[in-house]
PDB file of C-alpha atoms in Angstrom:
ATOM      1  CA  UNK H   1     -15.474 199.299 163.632  1.00 79.00           C
ATOM      2  CA  UNK H   2     -13.969 197.075 166.317  1.00 87.00           C
ATOM      3  CA  UNK H   3     -14.815 199.002 169.505  1.00 91.00           C
ATOM      4  CA  UNK H   4     -17.530 201.353 170.622  1.00 93.00           C
ATOM      5  CA  UNK H   5     -18.166 203.553 173.649  1.00 92.00           C
ATOM      6  CA  UNK H   6     -21.207 203.004 175.809  1.00 93.00           C
ATOM      7  CA  UNK H   7     -22.635 204.834 178.837  1.00 94.00           C
ATOM      8  CA  UNK H   8     -24.209 202.819 181.638  1.00 93.00           C
ATOM      9  CA  UNK H   9     -25.211 205.559 184.058  1.00 93.00           C
ATOM     10  CA  UNK H  10     -28.913 204.747 183.793  1.00 93.00           C
ATOM     11  CA  UNK H  11     -31.060 201.903 182.422  1.00 94.00           C
ATOM     12  CA  UNK H  12     -31.555 201.896 178.643  1.00 95.00           C
ATOM     13  CA  UNK H  13     -34.930 202.374 177.004  1.00 94.00           C
ATOM     14  CA  UNK H  14     -35.802 199.086 175.297  1.00 94.00           C
ATOM     15  CA  UNK H  15     -37.543 199.857 172.025  1.00 93.00           C
ATOM     16  CA  UNK H  16     -37.853 196.179 171.116  1.00 93.00           C
ATOM     17  CA  UNK H  17     -36.562 192.814 172.266  1.00 92.00           C
ATOM     18  CA  UNK H  18     -37.159 189.360 170.893  1.00 92.00           C
ATOM     19  CA  UNK H  19     -35.919 186.354 168.959  1.00 91.00           C
ATOM     20  CA  UNK H  20     -34.771 187.209 165.438  1.00 90.00           C
ATOM     21  CA  UNK H  21     -34.908 184.658 162.635  1.00 88.00           C
ATOM     22  CA  UNK H  22     -32.907 185.425 159.475  1.00 91.00           C
ATOM     23  CA  UNK H  23     -31.347 183.709 156.501  1.00 90.00           C
ATOM     24  CA  UNK H  24     -34.618 182.180 155.307  1.00 88.00           C
ATOM     25  CA  UNK H  25     -35.893 184.606 152.648  1.00 86.00           C
ATOM     26  CA  UNK H  26     -32.413 185.969 151.911  1.00 90.00           C
ATOM     27  CA  UNK H  27     -28.847 185.045 152.830  1.00 93.00           C
ATOM     28  CA  UNK H  28     -27.880 188.737 153.148  1.00 93.00           C
ATOM     29  CA  UNK H  29     -29.209 191.652 155.211  1.00 92.00           C
ATOM     30  CA  UNK H  30     -27.864 195.215 154.967  1.00 92.00           C
ATOM     31  CA  UNK H  31     -29.392 197.871 157.217  1.00 90.00           C
ATOM     32  CA  UNK H  32     -28.848 200.419 159.979  1.00 88.00           C
ATOM     33  CA  UNK H  33     -30.884 201.702 162.907  1.00 93.00           C
ATOM     34  CA  UNK H  34     -30.505 205.504 162.874  1.00 93.00           C
ATOM     35  CA  UNK H  35     -31.400 206.049 166.552  1.00 93.00           C
ATOM     36  CA  UNK H  36     -31.055 202.676 168.266  1.00 95.00           C
ATOM     37  CA  UNK H  37     -28.281 200.453 169.617  1.00 96.00           C
ATOM     38  CA  UNK H  38     -28.317 196.814 168.490  1.00 96.00           C
ATOM     39  CA  UNK H  39     -27.561 194.076 171.004  1.00 96.00           C
ATOM     40  CA  UNK H  40     -27.370 190.511 169.634  1.00 96.00           C
ATOM     41  CA  UNK H  41     -26.557 187.162 171.234  1.00 95.00           C
ATOM     42  CA  UNK H  42     -25.848 184.628 168.486  1.00 94.00           C
ATOM     43  CA  UNK H  43     -26.633 180.931 168.151  1.00 90.00           C
ATOM     44  CA  UNK H  44     -25.195 180.331 164.651  1.00 91.00           C
ATOM     45  CA  UNK H  45     -22.226 180.903 162.360  1.00 93.00           C
ATOM     46  CA  UNK H  46     -22.231 183.803 159.911  1.00 94.00           C
ATOM     47  CA  UNK H  47     -20.333 186.919 158.866  1.00 95.00           C
ATOM     48  CA  UNK H  48     -21.001 190.451 160.056  1.00 95.00           C
ATOM     49  CA  UNK H  49     -19.496 193.641 158.655  1.00 95.00           C
ATOM     50  CA  UNK H  50     -19.832 196.765 160.813  1.00 94.00           C
ATOM     51  CA  UNK H  51     -19.011 200.017 158.985  1.00 89.00           C
ATOM     52  CA  UNK H  52     -16.581 198.101 156.780  1.00 89.00           C
ATOM     53  CA  UNK H  53     -14.936 196.026 159.525  1.00 93.00           C
ATOM     54  CA  UNK H  54     -15.541 192.250 159.250  1.00 94.00           C
ATOM     55  CA  UNK H  55     -16.447 190.140 162.273  1.00 94.00           C
ATOM     56  CA  UNK H  56     -16.991 186.398 162.567  1.00 94.00           C
ATOM     57  CA  UNK H  57     -20.224 185.275 164.180  1.00 94.00           C
ATOM     58  CA  UNK H  58     -20.135 182.038 166.161  1.00 92.00           C
ATOM     59  CA  UNK H  59     -22.495 180.530 168.741  1.00 92.00           C
ATOM     60  CA  UNK H  60     -21.936 182.235 172.077  1.00 91.00           C
ATOM     61  CA  UNK H  61     -20.730 185.526 170.623  1.00 93.00           C
ATOM     62  CA  UNK H  62     -22.379 188.824 171.407  1.00 96.00           C
ATOM     63  CA  UNK H  63     -22.361 192.085 169.447  1.00 96.00           C
ATOM     64  CA  UNK H  64     -23.149 195.658 170.439  1.00 95.00           C
ATOM     65  CA  UNK H  65     -23.531 198.117 167.570  1.00 96.00           C
ATOM     66  CA  UNK H  66     -24.108 201.883 168.081  1.00 95.00           C
ATOM     67  CA  UNK H  67     -26.867 203.873 166.352  1.00 95.00           C
ATOM     68  CA  UNK H  68     -26.452 204.985 162.756  1.00 93.00           C
ATOM     69  CA  UNK H  69     -23.998 202.191 161.932  1.00 94.00           C
ATOM     70  CA  UNK H  70     -24.380 200.213 158.726  1.00 93.00           C
ATOM     71  CA  UNK H  71     -24.304 196.443 159.261  1.00 94.00           C
ATOM     72  CA  UNK H  72     -24.132 193.668 156.676  1.00 94.00           C
ATOM     73  CA  UNK H  73     -24.998 190.073 157.608  1.00 94.00           C
ATOM     74  CA  UNK H  74     -24.133 187.056 155.460  1.00 95.00           C
ATOM     75  CA  UNK H  75     -25.966 183.963 156.707  1.00 94.00           C
ATOM     76  CA  UNK H  76     -25.347 180.291 155.970  1.00 93.00           C
ATOM     77  CA  UNK H  77     -28.985 179.342 156.335  1.00 91.00           C
ATOM     78  CA  UNK H  78     -31.704 179.772 158.956  1.00 91.00           C
ATOM     79  CA  UNK H  79     -30.117 181.861 161.726  1.00 92.00           C
ATOM     80  CA  UNK H  80     -31.709 182.595 165.102  1.00 91.00           C
ATOM     81  CA  UNK H  81     -30.528 185.054 167.739  1.00 93.00           C
ATOM     82  CA  UNK H  82     -31.710 186.990 170.762  1.00 93.00           C
ATOM     83  CA  UNK H  83     -31.757 190.737 170.253  1.00 94.00           C
ATOM     84  CA  UNK H  84     -32.652 194.064 171.840  1.00 94.00           C
ATOM     85  CA  UNK H  85     -32.879 197.492 170.230  1.00 95.00           C
ATOM     86  CA  UNK H  86     -32.041 200.209 172.732  1.00 95.00           C
ATOM     87  CA  UNK H  87     -31.869 203.907 173.418  1.00 95.00           C
ATOM     88  CA  UNK H  88     -28.908 204.567 175.698  1.00 95.00           C
ATOM     89  CA  UNK H  89     -28.558 208.018 177.267  1.00 93.00           C
ATOM     90  CA  UNK H  90     -25.046 209.527 177.549  1.00 93.00           C
ATOM     91  CA  UNK H  91     -25.092 209.365 181.351  1.00 91.00           C
ATOM     92  CA  UNK H  92     -22.037 208.300 183.326  1.00 89.00           C
ATOM     93  CA  UNK H  93     -18.453 207.813 182.158  1.00 89.00           C
ATOM     94  CA  UNK H  94     -17.976 206.211 178.723  1.00 90.00           C
ATOM     95  CA  UNK H  95     -16.799 202.596 178.602  1.00 89.00           C
ATOM     96  CA  UNK H  96     -15.021 201.062 175.639  1.00 90.00           C
ATOM     97  CA  UNK H  97     -16.625 197.773 174.589  1.00 92.00           C
ATOM     98  CA  UNK H  98     -15.717 195.505 171.649  1.00 93.00           C
ATOM     99  CA  UNK H  99     -18.358 195.474 168.934  1.00 94.00           C
ATOM    100  CA  UNK H 100     -18.045 191.667 168.867  1.00 95.00           C
ATOM    101  CA  UNK H 101     -16.806 189.418 171.667  1.00 94.00           C
ATOM    102  CA  UNK H 102     -17.233 185.954 173.155  1.00 92.00           C
ATOM    103  CA  UNK H 103     -19.600 185.653 176.078  1.00 90.00           C
ATOM    104  CA  UNK H 104     -17.381 182.886 177.484  1.00 87.00           C
ATOM    105  CA  UNK H 105     -18.366 181.683 180.962  1.00 85.00           C
ATOM    106  CA  UNK H 106     -20.991 184.442 181.101  1.00 89.00           C
ATOM    107  CA  UNK H 107     -23.017 182.851 178.267  1.00 91.00           C
ATOM    108  CA  UNK H 108     -25.588 181.071 180.487  1.00 92.00           C
ATOM    109  CA  UNK H 109     -26.126 184.204 182.563  1.00 92.00           C
ATOM    110  CA  UNK H 110     -26.430 186.514 179.543  1.00 93.00           C
ATOM    111  CA  UNK H 111     -28.753 184.084 177.776  1.00 94.00           C
ATOM    112  CA  UNK H 112     -30.967 183.949 180.860  1.00 93.00           C
ATOM    113  CA  UNK H 113     -31.026 187.741 181.188  1.00 94.00           C
ATOM    114  CA  UNK H 114     -31.988 188.266 177.550  1.00 94.00           C
ATOM    115  CA  UNK H 115     -34.617 185.513 177.598  1.00 94.00           C
ATOM    116  CA  UNK H 116     -36.173 187.050 180.697  1.00 94.00           C
ATOM    117  CA  UNK H 117     -36.041 190.489 179.069  1.00 94.00           C
ATOM    118  CA  UNK H 118     -37.901 189.151 176.027  1.00 93.00           C
ATOM    119  CA  UNK H 119     -40.487 187.374 178.199  1.00 93.00           C
ATOM    120  CA  UNK H 120     -41.060 190.480 180.351  1.00 92.00           C
ATOM    121  CA  UNK H 121     -41.380 192.968 177.499  1.00 88.00           C
ATOM    122  CA  UNK H 122     -45.175 192.701 176.938  1.00 88.00           C
ATOM    123  CA  UNK H 123     -46.291 193.076 180.537  1.00 90.00           C
ATOM    124  CA  UNK H 124     -43.311 194.200 182.626  1.00 92.00           C
ATOM    125  CA  UNK H 125     -41.268 196.706 180.589  1.00 93.00           C
ATOM    126  CA  UNK H 126     -39.537 197.940 183.745  1.00 94.00           C
ATOM    127  CA  UNK H 127     -38.156 194.446 184.371  1.00 94.00           C
ATOM    128  CA  UNK H 128     -37.049 194.247 180.742  1.00 95.00           C
ATOM    129  CA  UNK H 129     -35.057 197.457 181.232  1.00 95.00           C
ATOM    130  CA  UNK H 130     -33.495 196.069 184.407  1.00 96.00           C
ATOM    131  CA  UNK H 131     -32.535 192.749 182.782  1.00 96.00           C
ATOM    132  CA  UNK H 132     -30.988 194.484 179.754  1.00 96.00           C
ATOM    133  CA  UNK H 133     -29.146 196.978 181.964  1.00 96.00           C
ATOM    134  CA  UNK H 134     -27.663 194.105 183.972  1.00 96.00           C
ATOM    135  CA  UNK H 135     -26.676 192.353 180.746  1.00 95.00           C
ATOM    136  CA  UNK H 136     -24.951 195.505 179.459  1.00 96.00           C
ATOM    137  CA  UNK H 137     -22.899 195.827 182.646  1.00 94.00           C
ATOM    138  CA  UNK H 138     -21.777 192.217 182.304  1.00 93.00           C
ATOM    139  CA  UNK H 139     -20.993 192.686 178.611  1.00 94.00           C
ATOM    140  CA  UNK H 140     -18.901 195.756 179.440  1.00 92.00           C
ATOM    141  CA  UNK H 141     -16.700 193.541 181.633  1.00 89.00           C
ATOM    142  CA  UNK H 142     -16.347 190.525 179.355  1.00 85.00           C
ATOM    143  CA  UNK H 143     -12.868 191.427 178.094  1.00 60.00           C
ATOM    144  CA  UNK H 144     -10.101 189.379 179.759  1.00 56.00           C
ATOM    145  CA  UNK H 145      -8.554 191.115 182.758  1.00 42.00           C
ATOM    146  CA  UNK H 146      -5.214 191.337 180.917  1.00 41.00           C
ATOM    147  CA  UNK H 147      -6.885 193.484 178.271  1.00 48.00           C
ATOM    148  CA  UNK H 148      -8.634 195.822 180.697  1.00 47.00           C
ATOM    149  CA  UNK H 149      -6.885 198.620 182.524  1.00 54.00           C
ATOM    150  CA  UNK H 150      -7.449 198.250 186.226  1.00 61.00           C
ATOM    151  CA  UNK H 151      -5.845 198.622 189.626  1.00 73.00           C
ATOM    152  CA  UNK H 152      -3.200 196.224 190.896  1.00 82.00           C
ATOM    153  CA  UNK H 153      -4.827 193.402 192.938  1.00 84.00           C
ATOM    154  CA  UNK H 154      -3.030 194.637 196.048  1.00 89.00           C
ATOM    155  CA  UNK H 155      -4.652 198.062 195.647  1.00 89.00           C
ATOM    156  CA  UNK H 156      -8.080 196.464 195.216  1.00 86.00           C
ATOM    157  CA  UNK H 157      -7.537 194.410 198.377  1.00 90.00           C
ATOM    158  CA  UNK H 158      -6.256 197.448 200.255  1.00 91.00           C
ATOM    159  CA  UNK H 159      -9.262 199.549 199.269  1.00 90.00           C
ATOM    160  CA  UNK H 160     -11.669 196.790 200.329  1.00 88.00           C
ATOM    161  CA  UNK H 161      -9.866 196.511 203.683  1.00 90.00           C
ATOM    162  CA  UNK H 162     -10.007 200.278 204.221  1.00 91.00           C
ATOM    163  CA  UNK H 163     -13.709 200.488 203.363  1.00 89.00           C
ATOM    164  CA  UNK H 164     -14.515 197.656 205.779  1.00 87.00           C
ATOM    165  CA  UNK H 165     -12.513 199.214 208.619  1.00 89.00           C
ATOM    166  CA  UNK H 166     -13.097 202.962 208.414  1.00 89.00           C
ATOM    167  CA  UNK H 167     -14.390 202.984 211.986  1.00 89.00           C
ATOM    168  CA  UNK H 168     -11.209 201.350 213.312  1.00 90.00           C
ATOM    169  CA  UNK H 169      -7.673 202.703 213.659  1.00 92.00           C
ATOM    170  CA  UNK H 170      -5.951 202.350 210.288  1.00 93.00           C
ATOM    171  CA  UNK H 171      -2.245 202.495 209.563  1.00 94.00           C
ATOM    172  CA  UNK H 172      -0.447 202.063 206.265  1.00 95.00           C
ATOM    173  CA  UNK H 173       1.559 199.041 207.548  1.00 95.00           C
ATOM    174  CA  UNK H 174      -1.684 197.341 208.646  1.00 95.00           C
ATOM    175  CA  UNK H 175      -3.326 198.002 205.278  1.00 94.00           C
ATOM    176  CA  UNK H 176      -0.216 196.762 203.466  1.00 94.00           C
ATOM    177  CA  UNK H 177      -0.198 193.594 205.579  1.00 94.00           C
ATOM    178  CA  UNK H 178      -3.861 192.951 204.683  1.00 92.00           C
ATOM    179  CA  UNK H 179      -2.999 193.451 200.995  1.00 91.00           C
ATOM    180  CA  UNK H 180      -0.019 191.096 201.208  1.00 92.00           C
ATOM    181  CA  UNK H 181       2.642 193.624 200.181  1.00 91.00           C
ATOM    182  CA  UNK H 182       5.211 195.786 201.902  1.00 93.00           C
ATOM    183  CA  UNK H 183       4.471 199.286 203.184  1.00 92.00           C
ATOM    184  CA  UNK H 184       6.680 200.906 200.530  1.00 94.00           C
ATOM    185  CA  UNK H 185       5.327 198.768 197.695  1.00 93.00           C
ATOM    186  CA  UNK H 186       1.714 199.603 198.583  1.00 93.00           C
ATOM    187  CA  UNK H 187       2.624 203.280 198.729  1.00 94.00           C
ATOM    188  CA  UNK H 188       4.060 203.107 195.203  1.00 92.00           C
ATOM    189  CA  UNK H 189       1.114 201.089 193.846  1.00 91.00           C
ATOM    190  CA  UNK H 190      -1.428 203.402 195.444  1.00 90.00           C
ATOM    191  CA  UNK H 191       0.208 206.500 194.027  1.00 90.00           C
ATOM    192  CA  UNK H 192       0.374 204.954 190.551  1.00 87.00           C
ATOM    193  CA  UNK H 193      -3.321 204.023 190.714  1.00 83.00           C
ATOM    194  CA  UNK H 194      -4.902 207.000 192.496  1.00 82.00           C
ATOM    195  CA  UNK H 195      -2.302 209.744 192.206  1.00 86.00           C
ATOM    196  CA  UNK H 196      -2.337 210.109 195.986  1.00 90.00           C
ATOM    197  CA  UNK H 197      -1.278 208.427 199.204  1.00 93.00           C
ATOM    198  CA  UNK H 198      -2.930 205.720 201.286  1.00 94.00           C
ATOM    199  CA  UNK H 199      -3.320 208.184 204.150  1.00 95.00           C
ATOM    200  CA  UNK H 200      -5.034 210.724 201.877  1.00 93.00           C
ATOM    201  CA  UNK H 201      -7.420 208.062 200.612  1.00 92.00           C
ATOM    202  CA  UNK H 202      -8.342 206.995 204.157  1.00 94.00           C
ATOM    203  CA  UNK H 203      -8.907 210.612 205.177  1.00 93.00           C
ATOM    204  CA  UNK H 204     -11.057 211.349 202.128  1.00 92.00           C
ATOM    205  CA  UNK H 205     -13.207 208.238 202.511  1.00 91.00           C
ATOM    206  CA  UNK H 206     -13.749 208.894 206.228  1.00 93.00           C
ATOM    207  CA  UNK H 207     -14.883 212.433 205.537  1.00 93.00           C
ATOM    208  CA  UNK H 208     -17.054 211.374 202.590  1.00 91.00           C
ATOM    209  CA  UNK H 209     -18.845 208.916 204.856  1.00 90.00           C
ATOM    210  CA  UNK H 210     -19.126 211.453 207.650  1.00 93.00           C
ATOM    211  CA  UNK H 211     -20.594 214.018 205.256  1.00 93.00           C
ATOM    212  CA  UNK H 212     -23.224 211.507 204.146  1.00 90.00           C
ATOM    213  CA  UNK H 213     -24.164 210.508 207.689  1.00 90.00           C
ATOM    214  CA  UNK H 214     -24.366 214.103 208.890  1.00 91.00           C
ATOM    215  CA  UNK H 215     -26.735 215.048 206.083  1.00 88.00           C
ATOM    216  CA  UNK H 216     -28.765 211.854 205.670  1.00 85.00           C
ATOM    217  CA  UNK H 217     -29.062 210.384 209.177  1.00 87.00           C
ATOM    218  CA  UNK H 218     -30.097 211.395 212.681  1.00 89.00           C
ATOM    219  CA  UNK H 219     -27.005 209.865 214.268  1.00 89.00           C
ATOM    220  CA  UNK H 220     -25.500 212.177 216.860  1.00 93.00           C
ATOM    221  CA  UNK H 221     -22.329 213.984 215.852  1.00 94.00           C
ATOM    222  CA  UNK H 222     -20.224 211.963 218.345  1.00 94.00           C
ATOM    223  CA  UNK H 223     -21.685 208.751 216.878  1.00 93.00           C
ATOM    224  CA  UNK H 224     -20.856 209.892 213.350  1.00 93.00           C
ATOM    225  CA  UNK H 225     -17.323 210.768 214.398  1.00 94.00           C
ATOM    226  CA  UNK H 226     -16.829 207.360 216.018  1.00 92.00           C
ATOM    227  CA  UNK H 227     -18.287 205.529 213.006  1.00 91.00           C
ATOM    228  CA  UNK H 228     -15.613 206.982 210.740  1.00 92.00           C
ATOM    229  CA  UNK H 229     -12.689 206.360 213.061  1.00 93.00           C
ATOM    230  CA  UNK H 230     -12.256 209.898 214.436  1.00 94.00           C
ATOM    231  CA  UNK H 231     -13.748 209.676 217.961  1.00 92.00           C
ATOM    232  CA  UNK H 232     -11.949 212.806 219.185  1.00 94.00           C
ATOM    233  CA  UNK H 233     -14.609 215.487 218.591  1.00 94.00           C
ATOM    234  CA  UNK H 234     -12.069 218.303 218.372  1.00 95.00           C
ATOM    235  CA  UNK H 235     -10.103 216.398 215.732  1.00 95.00           C
ATOM    236  CA  UNK H 236     -13.348 215.542 213.913  1.00 95.00           C
ATOM    237  CA  UNK H 237     -14.428 219.174 213.914  1.00 95.00           C
ATOM    238  CA  UNK H 238     -11.054 220.282 212.520  1.00 95.00           C
ATOM    239  CA  UNK H 239     -11.113 217.544 209.854  1.00 94.00           C
ATOM    240  CA  UNK H 240     -14.596 218.560 208.692  1.00 94.00           C
ATOM    241  CA  UNK H 241     -13.626 222.216 208.464  1.00 94.00           C
ATOM    242  CA  UNK H 242     -10.407 221.379 206.598  1.00 93.00           C
ATOM    243  CA  UNK H 243     -11.778 218.762 204.190  1.00 90.00           C
ATOM    244  CA  UNK H 244     -15.458 219.708 203.849  1.00 92.00           C
ATOM    245  CA  UNK H 245     -15.311 223.449 204.443  1.00 92.00           C
ATOM    246  CA  UNK H 246     -17.690 223.616 207.420  1.00 93.00           C
ATOM    247  CA  UNK H 247     -18.234 222.339 210.945  1.00 93.00           C
ATOM    248  CA  UNK H 248     -20.217 219.151 211.581  1.00 94.00           C
ATOM    249  CA  UNK H 249     -23.153 221.227 212.901  1.00 92.00           C
ATOM    250  CA  UNK H 250     -23.167 223.385 209.772  1.00 92.00           C
ATOM    251  CA  UNK H 251     -22.987 220.355 207.500  1.00 91.00           C
ATOM    252  CA  UNK H 252     -25.936 218.797 209.320  1.00 89.00           C
ATOM    253  CA  UNK H 253     -27.846 222.071 209.015  1.00 81.00           C
ATOM    254  CA  UNK H 254     -27.430 222.029 205.229  1.00 69.00           C
ATOM    255  CA  UNK H 255     -29.668 218.969 205.024  1.00 56.00           C
ATOM    256  CA  UNK H 256     -32.483 220.987 206.600  1.00 51.00           C
ATOM    257  CA  UNK H 257     -31.998 224.055 204.442  1.00 48.00           C
ATOM    258  CA  UNK H 258     -30.209 225.957 207.202  1.00 39.00           C
ATOM    259  CA  UNK H 259     -27.192 228.147 206.726  1.00 36.00           C
ATOM    260  CA  UNK H 260     -24.045 227.854 208.781  1.00 34.00           C
ATOM    261  CA  UNK H 261     -24.819 231.212 210.440  1.00 31.00           C
ATOM    262  CA  UNK H 262     -28.277 230.022 211.452  1.00 33.00           C
ATOM    263  CA  UNK H 263     -27.148 226.720 212.859  1.00 31.00           C
ATOM    264  CA  UNK H 264     -27.198 226.661 216.661  1.00 27.00           C
TER     265      UNK H 264
END
């Protein structure tokens, strides 16, 4: 096994966390944890076989092994590592993570997170969960950018620019200029990444934000419309009906358990 899929939609349950010492009584360990994930941060050299696939352990490497997987360790002597045994719920989209990878520049941060998780376990289990959850997110993004599918940098820059300027007038040429590419090139990149147009993305994000503000805040409807870059109330009303299926008043009424017919 070289890769595994992990879900990070909610914090894991930490069944145990600590400092493991091996290779003293025996140079070989063979075992599996039927219901628990194994997270290890290594400080030694050894060999690890995961369901028949060999991996080389070196200082600064980290492994993540799913439940029910047979592991075989071959140590060279006393071997010490940080570990956590976890229950991870299948919440959120799955993420493919190498079973074994180098922590690289993240090593100091991951070491600190795991040490704090171990120290917090006896008295602050909630903090232990938070530290391990943070570590898992960082581990899920350790692979070099060239090996991870992701949007073109211009699309990432364009999205950040759009999100920061939803209240202002936005045009595709202005977004393209902020992203450092031509109008046509951004259009092609955006379609390849999102399957849609820049204009459609702007419209969707404006209405998503408007929907949230109408339901979760007491901002007036004109203030909501202005905050998402559609200050014309007639245009805002039409956009809400077209994209969200109801008028701004009806959408606000939903947050108070009202129906569209009962909304004044």
